[in-house]
Amino acid sequence: MYLSSEQERMLDGEMGEVTARLMRLLVRLGDVYGADRMIPVESVQVSGVSYKSIGDPGLAFLRDFADRGARVKTLTFLNPAGMDLENWKELGIPRDFAEKQQAIIDAFRQMGIVVTATCTPYLAGNLPRFREHIAWAESSAVSFANSVIGARTNREGGPSALAAAITGLTPNYGLHLDEARQPDILVEVDAELEYTADFGALGHHVGKIVQNRVPFFRGIPRANTDNLKGLGAAMAASGAVALYHVDGMTPEADGMDTAGLETIHVGREELDETYEALNTGEQADAVITGCPHASLREVIEIARLVEGKTLTRELWVCTSRSTKEVAERMGLDDVIERAGGHIVADTCMVVSPIEDMFATTAVNSGKAATYLPSFCRQKVVFSNVRKLLEEA
Ligand code: F3S
């Protein structure tokens, strides 16, 4: 792989031992995947933020890096943490967990990372442009950035994202290149998709079949960005889809050649079967929405649905801190709190320790429904948000 003289100096340790170590990691990665050179990235999203995911070894690693002077070179955001960083006590997070989580956040802050913990950085102040090269780690954010925005990122792991943040570089391979962005399977949809949960069911079904290929969807006449974030998140969870195209909708779909591609058909029957397979529970202890983190439009919708009602179950609406602040300014938090629910920032149902609080969780997210049984030992009720809130 070609390296500029400055990049060679980084590799040789002239910019410190931490930078040299991370450059070695990126060069190795580039060699494995046949990258021709390094490219600068305009932003990074780092995963491995929750204490539940990285534990004491992860915390020790991050502290060590921060203390050795690691500082980011580019705009870097964080994936969700294991708790609401402000309201953790009210939500029943154990103090020991909270202290460790805060120490992780402090290490990231010391490195110059923006301390906003969300899987929707594009809704929280980190919006890439079409064709911009970025290095993001969280799979739903990767999918949204590639597919809906047309930015370019591979699905980074925790260490490679941190390396990109500190060097400002990523190896030029995979989804940074035009050829890897071509579709390789056609998905003909013949079903009405009304709720984001329907898009989640579609994504779960398709992701299982296509795995890490690039699907091209036909037959989706309407979808808003919340529907698309739900679709991408579910495909990234049941498969490893990092890029998809929707005919007439996503920015790179026009002019893509789909002739001769393997084709799969998805109708109501497949969606109903998916709903059935993902429903493993009956009586939910809690309804948790916001996977990926809820947009303001989704928070407004939930506030309208619960206004004047009294919920008999716990309700969390997971979102970014900035969306929560706007919701508070609009009085939506009061509406949701009066009904018995909470707007929860910085975290989500998968990376917080909900297994210590609930046994059955109701969600409207195909991704959450996929992960909750294994990551959080939950039984799952999976349905659309209207139905879940009516039942609650
Ligand atoms: Fe985001 Fe957590 Fe879902 S990180 S995509 S809300 S599992």
Coordinates of C-alpha atoms and ligand atoms in Angstrom, one line a residue:
M1 CA 0.0 0.0 0.0
Y2 CA 1.3 3.4 -0.9
L3 CA 1.9 5.7 2.1
S4 CA 2.7 9.4 1.9
S5 CA 5.8 10.6 3.7
E6 CA 3.7 12.0 6.5
Q7 CA 2.0 8.6 6.9
E8 CA 5.4 6.9 6.9
R9 CA 6.5 9.2 9.7
M10 CA 3.3 8.3 11.6
L11 CA 4.2 4.6 11.2
D12 CA 7.7 5.2 12.3
G13 CA 6.6 6.7 15.6
E14 CA 7.4 10.4 14.9
M15 CA 3.9 11.3 16.0
G16 CA 4.0 9.2 19.2
E17 CA 3.8 5.6 20.1
V18 CA -0.1 5.4 20.1
T19 CA -0.3 6.8 16.6
A20 CA 2.3 4.4 15.4
R21 CA 0.5 1.5 16.9
L22 CA -2.8 2.5 15.3
M23 CA -1.1 3.1 11.9
R24 CA 0.3 -0.4 12.0
L25 CA -3.3 -1.7 12.6
L26 CA -4.6 0.3 9.6
V27 CA -1.8 -0.8 7.3
R28 CA -2.3 -4.4 8.3
L29 CA -6.1 -4.1 7.6
G30 CA -5.4 -2.4 4.3
D31 CA -2.9 -5.1 3.3
V32 CA -5.4 -7.9 4.1
Y33 CA -8.1 -6.2 2.0
G34 CA -5.9 -5.1 -0.8
A35 CA -6.1 -1.3 -0.3
D36 CA -4.0 0.8 -2.6
R37 CA -3.6 3.8 -0.2
M38 CA -4.9 5.5 2.9
I39 CA -7.7 8.1 2.5
P40 CA -8.6 10.9 4.9
V41 CA -12.0 10.5 6.7
E42 CA -14.2 13.5 7.6
S43 CA -15.8 11.8 10.6
V44 CA -15.7 8.8 12.8
Q45 CA -18.1 6.9 15.0
V46 CA -16.6 4.8 17.7
S47 CA -18.3 1.7 19.1
G48 CA -17.5 -0.3 22.2
V49 CA -18.8 2.4 24.5
S50 CA -21.0 0.5 26.9
Y51 CA -19.4 -0.9 30.0
K52 CA -21.7 -3.9 29.5
S53 CA -20.0 -4.6 26.2
I54 CA -16.3 -3.8 26.9
G55 CA -16.1 -4.5 30.7
D56 CA -12.9 -3.8 32.8
P57 CA -10.4 -4.8 30.1
G58 CA -12.0 -2.3 27.7
L59 CA -12.0 0.5 30.3
A60 CA -8.3 -0.2 31.1
F61 CA -7.4 -0.1 27.4
L62 CA -9.1 3.2 26.8
R63 CA -7.7 4.8 30.0
D64 CA -4.2 3.7 29.0
F65 CA -4.7 5.2 25.5
A66 CA -6.0 8.5 26.8
D67 CA -3.2 8.8 29.4
R68 CA -0.6 8.2 26.7
G69 CA -1.9 11.2 24.9
A70 CA -4.1 9.8 22.2
R71 CA -6.1 12.6 20.7
V72 CA -8.5 12.5 17.8
K73 CA -7.8 14.2 14.5
T74 CA -11.3 14.3 13.1
L75 CA -14.9 14.8 14.2
T76 CA -15.6 11.7 16.3
F77 CA -18.9 10.6 17.9
L78 CA -19.7 7.8 20.2
N79 CA -22.1 4.9 20.0
P80 CA -24.7 4.5 22.8
A81 CA -23.4 3.9 26.3
G82 CA -24.7 1.5 28.9
M83 CA -26.9 4.1 30.6
D84 CA -28.5 7.5 30.4
L85 CA -25.5 9.6 31.5
E86 CA -27.6 12.0 33.5
N87 CA -30.7 10.1 34.7
W88 CA -29.2 6.7 35.4
K89 CA -30.3 6.6 39.0
E90 CA -34.0 7.1 38.2
L91 CA -33.8 4.3 35.7
G92 CA -32.4 1.8 38.2
I93 CA -28.9 1.4 36.9
P94 CA -26.6 0.0 39.7
R95 CA -24.0 2.6 41.0
D96 CA -21.0 0.4 40.4
F97 CA -22.0 0.0 36.7
A98 CA -22.6 3.8 36.5
E99 CA -19.2 4.6 37.9
K100 CA -17.4 2.4 35.4
Q101 CA -19.5 3.7 32.5
Q102 CA -18.6 7.3 33.5
A103 CA -14.9 6.4 33.6
I104 CA -15.2 5.1 30.0
I105 CA -16.9 8.3 28.9
D106 CA -14.2 10.4 30.7
A107 CA -11.4 8.5 28.8
F108 CA -13.2 9.3 25.4
R109 CA -13.6 12.9 26.4
Q110 CA -9.9 13.1 27.2
M111 CA -9.2 12.0 23.7
G112 CA -11.2 14.8 22.3
I113 CA -14.2 12.7 21.2
V114 CA -17.6 14.4 21.2
V115 CA -19.4 13.0 24.2
T116 CA -22.7 12.4 22.7
A117 CA -23.6 8.7 22.7
T118 CA -25.9 7.8 19.8
C119 CA -26.4 5.3 17.0
T120 CA -27.9 8.2 14.9
P121 CA -25.0 10.6 14.7
Y122 CA -26.6 11.9 11.5
L123 CA -29.5 13.3 13.5
A124 CA -27.3 14.7 16.2
G125 CA -24.8 17.0 14.5
N126 CA -22.6 14.7 12.5
L127 CA -24.3 14.6 9.0
P128 CA -21.9 13.5 6.2
R129 CA -22.5 14.5 2.6
F130 CA -23.0 12.4 -0.4
R131 CA -19.8 10.5 -1.4
E132 CA -17.9 11.7 1.7
H133 CA -15.5 9.1 3.2
I134 CA -16.1 8.4 6.8
A135 CA -15.2 5.5 9.3
W136 CA -18.3 4.6 11.3
A137 CA -18.7 1.5 13.5
E138 CA -22.3 1.0 14.5
S139 CA -24.0 -1.2 12.0
S140 CA -27.3 0.7 11.6
A141 CA -25.5 4.0 11.3
V142 CA -23.1 2.5 8.7
S143 CA -26.1 1.3 6.8
F144 CA -27.9 4.6 7.0
A145 CA -24.8 6.6 6.0
N146 CA -24.0 4.4 3.0
S147 CA -27.5 3.8 1.8
V148 CA -29.7 6.8 2.6
I149 CA -27.0 9.5 2.5
G150 CA -24.6 8.0 0.0
A151 CA -21.6 8.6 2.2
R152 CA -18.9 5.9 2.2
T153 CA -17.9 3.7 5.1
N154 CA -17.0 0.1 5.8
R155 CA -18.4 -1.4 8.9
E156 CA -15.6 -0.6 11.3
G157 CA -14.7 -2.5 14.4
G158 CA -14.0 -0.7 17.7
P159 CA -10.2 -0.6 17.3
S160 CA -10.2 0.3 13.5
A161 CA -12.7 3.2 14.2
L162 CA -10.5 4.4 17.0
A163 CA -7.4 4.2 14.7
A164 CA -9.3 6.2 12.1
A165 CA -10.2 8.8 14.7
I166 CA -6.6 9.2 15.9
T167 CA -4.9 9.1 12.5
G168 CA -7.7 10.7 10.5
L169 CA -7.2 7.9 7.9
T170 CA -8.7 4.7 6.7
P171 CA -7.5 2.2 4.1
N172 CA -9.1 2.6 0.7
Y173 CA -11.0 -0.6 0.2
G174 CA -14.5 -2.1 0.3
L175 CA -17.4 0.3 0.3
H176 CA -15.1 3.3 -0.3
L177 CA -14.8 2.0 -3.9
D178 CA -17.5 2.3 -6.6
E179 CA -17.3 -1.4 -7.6
A180 CA -18.3 -2.7 -4.1
R181 CA -21.4 -0.4 -4.1
Q182 CA -23.1 -2.2 -7.0
P183 CA -26.1 -4.3 -6.1
D184 CA -25.8 -8.1 -6.2
I185 CA -29.3 -9.3 -5.4
L186 CA -32.7 -7.9 -6.3
V187 CA -35.5 -7.9 -3.7
E188 CA -39.0 -7.6 -5.2
V189 CA -41.4 -6.4 -2.4
D190 CA -45.1 -7.1 -2.8
A191 CA -46.6 -6.1 0.6
E192 CA -47.9 -2.9 2.1
L193 CA -45.4 -1.5 4.6
E194 CA -47.2 0.8 7.0
Y195 CA -45.2 1.0 10.2
T196 CA -41.4 1.1 10.8
A197 CA -41.9 -2.4 12.4
D198 CA -43.0 -3.6 8.9
F199 CA -39.7 -2.3 7.5
G200 CA -38.0 -4.1 10.4
A201 CA -39.7 -7.4 9.6
L202 CA -38.7 -7.0 6.0
G203 CA -35.1 -6.1 6.9
H204 CA -34.9 -9.1 9.3
H205 CA -36.1 -11.5 6.6
V206 CA -33.9 -10.1 3.8
G207 CA -30.8 -9.8 6.0
K208 CA -31.0 -13.5 6.8
I209 CA -31.0 -14.4 3.1
V210 CA -28.6 -11.9 1.7
Q211 CA -26.1 -11.8 4.5
N212 CA -23.3 -9.3 3.5
R213 CA -24.4 -8.7 -0.1
V214 CA -25.8 -5.4 -1.4
P215 CA -29.6 -5.7 -2.0
F216 CA -31.5 -3.6 -4.4
F217 CA -35.2 -3.2 -3.4
R218 CA -38.1 -2.7 -5.8
G219 CA -41.7 -2.3 -4.9
I220 CA -41.3 0.2 -1.9
P221 CA -43.2 3.2 -3.1
R222 CA -43.1 5.1 0.2
A223 CA -40.7 5.3 3.1
N224 CA -39.5 8.1 5.4
T225 CA -36.1 8.2 6.9
D226 CA -37.3 6.5 10.1
N227 CA -38.6 3.6 8.1
L228 CA -35.3 3.4 6.2
K229 CA -33.2 3.5 9.4
G230 CA -35.4 0.6 10.7
L231 CA -35.0 -1.4 7.5
G232 CA -31.2 -1.0 7.4
A233 CA -30.8 -1.7 11.1
A234 CA -32.7 -5.0 10.9
M235 CA -30.7 -6.2 7.8
A236 CA -27.4 -5.4 9.6
A237 CA -28.6 -7.4 12.6
S238 CA -30.0 -10.6 11.0
G239 CA -27.3 -10.4 8.2
A240 CA -24.4 -8.1 7.7
V241 CA -25.8 -5.7 5.2
A242 CA -23.8 -2.4 5.2
L243 CA -25.4 -0.9 2.0
Y244 CA -28.7 -1.3 0.2
H245 CA -30.5 0.6 -2.5
V246 CA -34.2 1.3 -2.9
D247 CA -35.5 2.0 -6.4
G248 CA -36.5 5.6 -6.9
M249 CA -35.5 6.5 -3.3
T250 CA -31.9 6.2 -2.2
P251 CA -29.3 8.4 -3.9
E252 CA -27.3 5.8 -5.7
A253 CA -30.2 3.6 -7.0
D254 CA -30.7 5.5 -10.2
G255 CA -28.8 4.0 -13.1
M256 CA -27.7 0.9 -11.2
D257 CA -27.7 -2.2 -13.4
T258 CA -29.9 -5.0 -11.9
A259 CA -30.2 -7.1 -15.1
G260 CA -29.6 -10.7 -14.5
L261 CA -29.3 -10.5 -10.7
E262 CA -30.6 -13.3 -8.5
T263 CA -34.1 -12.2 -7.4
I264 CA -36.0 -12.9 -4.2
H265 CA -39.7 -12.0 -3.6
V266 CA -41.1 -10.9 -0.3
G267 CA -44.8 -10.7 0.3
R268 CA -47.2 -10.5 3.2
E269 CA -46.7 -14.1 4.0
E270 CA -43.0 -13.8 4.6
L271 CA -43.6 -10.7 6.8
D272 CA -46.2 -12.5 8.9
E273 CA -43.9 -15.4 9.4
T274 CA -41.1 -13.0 10.5
Y275 CA -43.4 -11.4 13.0
E276 CA -44.3 -14.8 14.3
A277 CA -40.7 -15.9 14.6
L278 CA -39.5 -12.8 16.4
N279 CA -42.4 -12.9 18.9
T280 CA -41.1 -15.1 21.7
G281 CA -43.0 -13.5 24.6
E282 CA -46.5 -12.5 25.6
Q283 CA -46.9 -10.1 28.5
A284 CA -44.2 -7.5 28.3
D285 CA -42.7 -5.8 31.4
A286 CA -41.6 -2.8 29.3
V287 CA -42.1 -1.3 26.0
I288 CA -38.8 0.1 24.6
T289 CA -38.7 2.1 21.4
G290 CA -35.9 3.9 19.7
C291 CA -33.8 1.3 18.0
P292 CA -32.0 2.9 16.2
H293 CA -32.4 6.0 18.4
A294 CA -35.7 7.7 17.9
S295 CA -35.9 10.8 15.7
L296 CA -37.9 13.8 16.9
R297 CA -40.7 12.7 14.6
E298 CA -40.9 9.4 16.4
V299 CA -40.8 11.0 19.8
I300 CA -43.7 13.3 18.7
E301 CA -45.7 10.3 17.5
I302 CA -45.2 8.4 20.8
A303 CA -46.2 11.5 22.8
R304 CA -49.4 11.8 20.8
L305 CA -50.2 8.1 21.3
V306 CA -49.8 8.2 25.1
E307 CA -51.1 11.7 25.7
G308 CA -53.8 11.6 28.5
K309 CA -53.3 7.8 29.0
T310 CA -51.9 5.9 31.9
L311 CA -49.6 3.1 31.0
T312 CA -49.5 -0.1 33.0
R313 CA -46.0 -1.1 31.8
E314 CA -42.7 0.7 31.8
L315 CA -42.0 2.7 28.6
W316 CA -38.6 3.9 27.5
V317 CA -38.1 6.0 24.4
C318 CA -34.4 5.8 23.6
T319 CA -32.9 8.7 21.7
S320 CA -29.9 11.0 21.5
R321 CA -29.3 13.7 24.1
S322 CA -29.9 16.5 21.6
T323 CA -33.2 15.0 20.5
K324 CA -34.2 14.6 24.1
E325 CA -33.4 18.3 24.8
V326 CA -35.6 19.5 21.9
A327 CA -38.4 17.1 23.1
E328 CA -38.1 18.6 26.6
R329 CA -38.3 22.1 25.2
M330 CA -41.5 21.0 23.4
G331 CA -43.0 19.5 26.6
L332 CA -43.0 16.0 25.1
D333 CA -41.1 14.6 28.1
D334 CA -43.9 15.9 30.4
V335 CA -46.5 14.2 28.2
I336 CA -44.6 10.9 28.2
E337 CA -43.7 11.1 31.9
R338 CA -47.4 11.8 32.9
A339 CA -48.4 8.6 31.1
G340 CA -45.7 6.8 33.1
G341 CA -42.9 6.6 30.5
H342 CA -39.4 8.1 30.1
I343 CA -37.4 9.6 27.3
V344 CA -34.0 7.9 27.8
A345 CA -30.9 9.4 26.3
D346 CA -27.4 8.1 25.5
T347 CA -28.3 4.4 25.7
C348 CA -30.6 1.7 24.4
M349 CA -32.4 -1.5 25.3
V350 CA -29.5 -3.7 24.0
V351 CA -26.4 -2.0 25.5
S352 CA -27.9 -1.2 28.9
P353 CA -28.3 -3.9 31.6
I354 CA -32.0 -4.4 31.1
E355 CA -31.7 -8.1 31.9
D356 CA -31.4 -7.0 35.6
M357 CA -34.7 -5.2 35.3
F358 CA -37.1 -6.9 32.8
A359 CA -37.8 -10.5 31.5
T360 CA -40.0 -9.6 28.5
T361 CA -39.6 -6.5 26.4
A362 CA -41.8 -5.2 23.7
V363 CA -40.2 -3.5 20.8
N364 CA -41.1 -2.1 17.3
S365 CA -37.5 -2.6 16.0
G366 CA -36.5 -5.6 13.9
K367 CA -32.9 -5.1 15.1
A368 CA -33.8 -5.0 18.8
A369 CA -36.1 -8.0 18.4
T370 CA -33.1 -9.9 16.9
Y371 CA -30.6 -9.0 19.6
L372 CA -32.6 -9.0 22.8
P373 CA -32.9 -12.7 23.3
S374 CA -29.2 -13.3 23.1
F375 CA -27.7 -10.0 24.4
C376 CA -30.2 -9.4 27.2
R377 CA -31.8 -12.7 27.9
Q378 CA -35.3 -11.3 27.0
K379 CA -38.4 -12.7 25.6
V380 CA -39.7 -10.4 23.0
V381 CA -43.0 -8.9 21.9
F382 CA -42.5 -7.4 18.4
S383 CA -45.2 -5.3 16.8
N384 CA -45.9 -1.8 15.6
V385 CA -45.7 1.1 18.0
R386 CA -49.4 1.9 17.9
K387 CA -50.3 -1.7 18.9
L388 CA -47.6 -1.9 21.6
L389 CA -48.7 1.3 23.2
E390 CA -52.4 0.4 23.1
E391 CA -51.5 -2.9 24.9
A392 CA -49.4 -1.1 27.4
Ligands
F3S1 FE1 -28.9 1.7 18.3 FE2 -28.9 0.1 20.3 FE3 -30.4 -0.3 18.3 S1 -27.1 1.0 19.5 S2 -29.4 0.5 16.6 S3 -30.6 1.4 19.6 S4 -29.3 -1.8 19.4

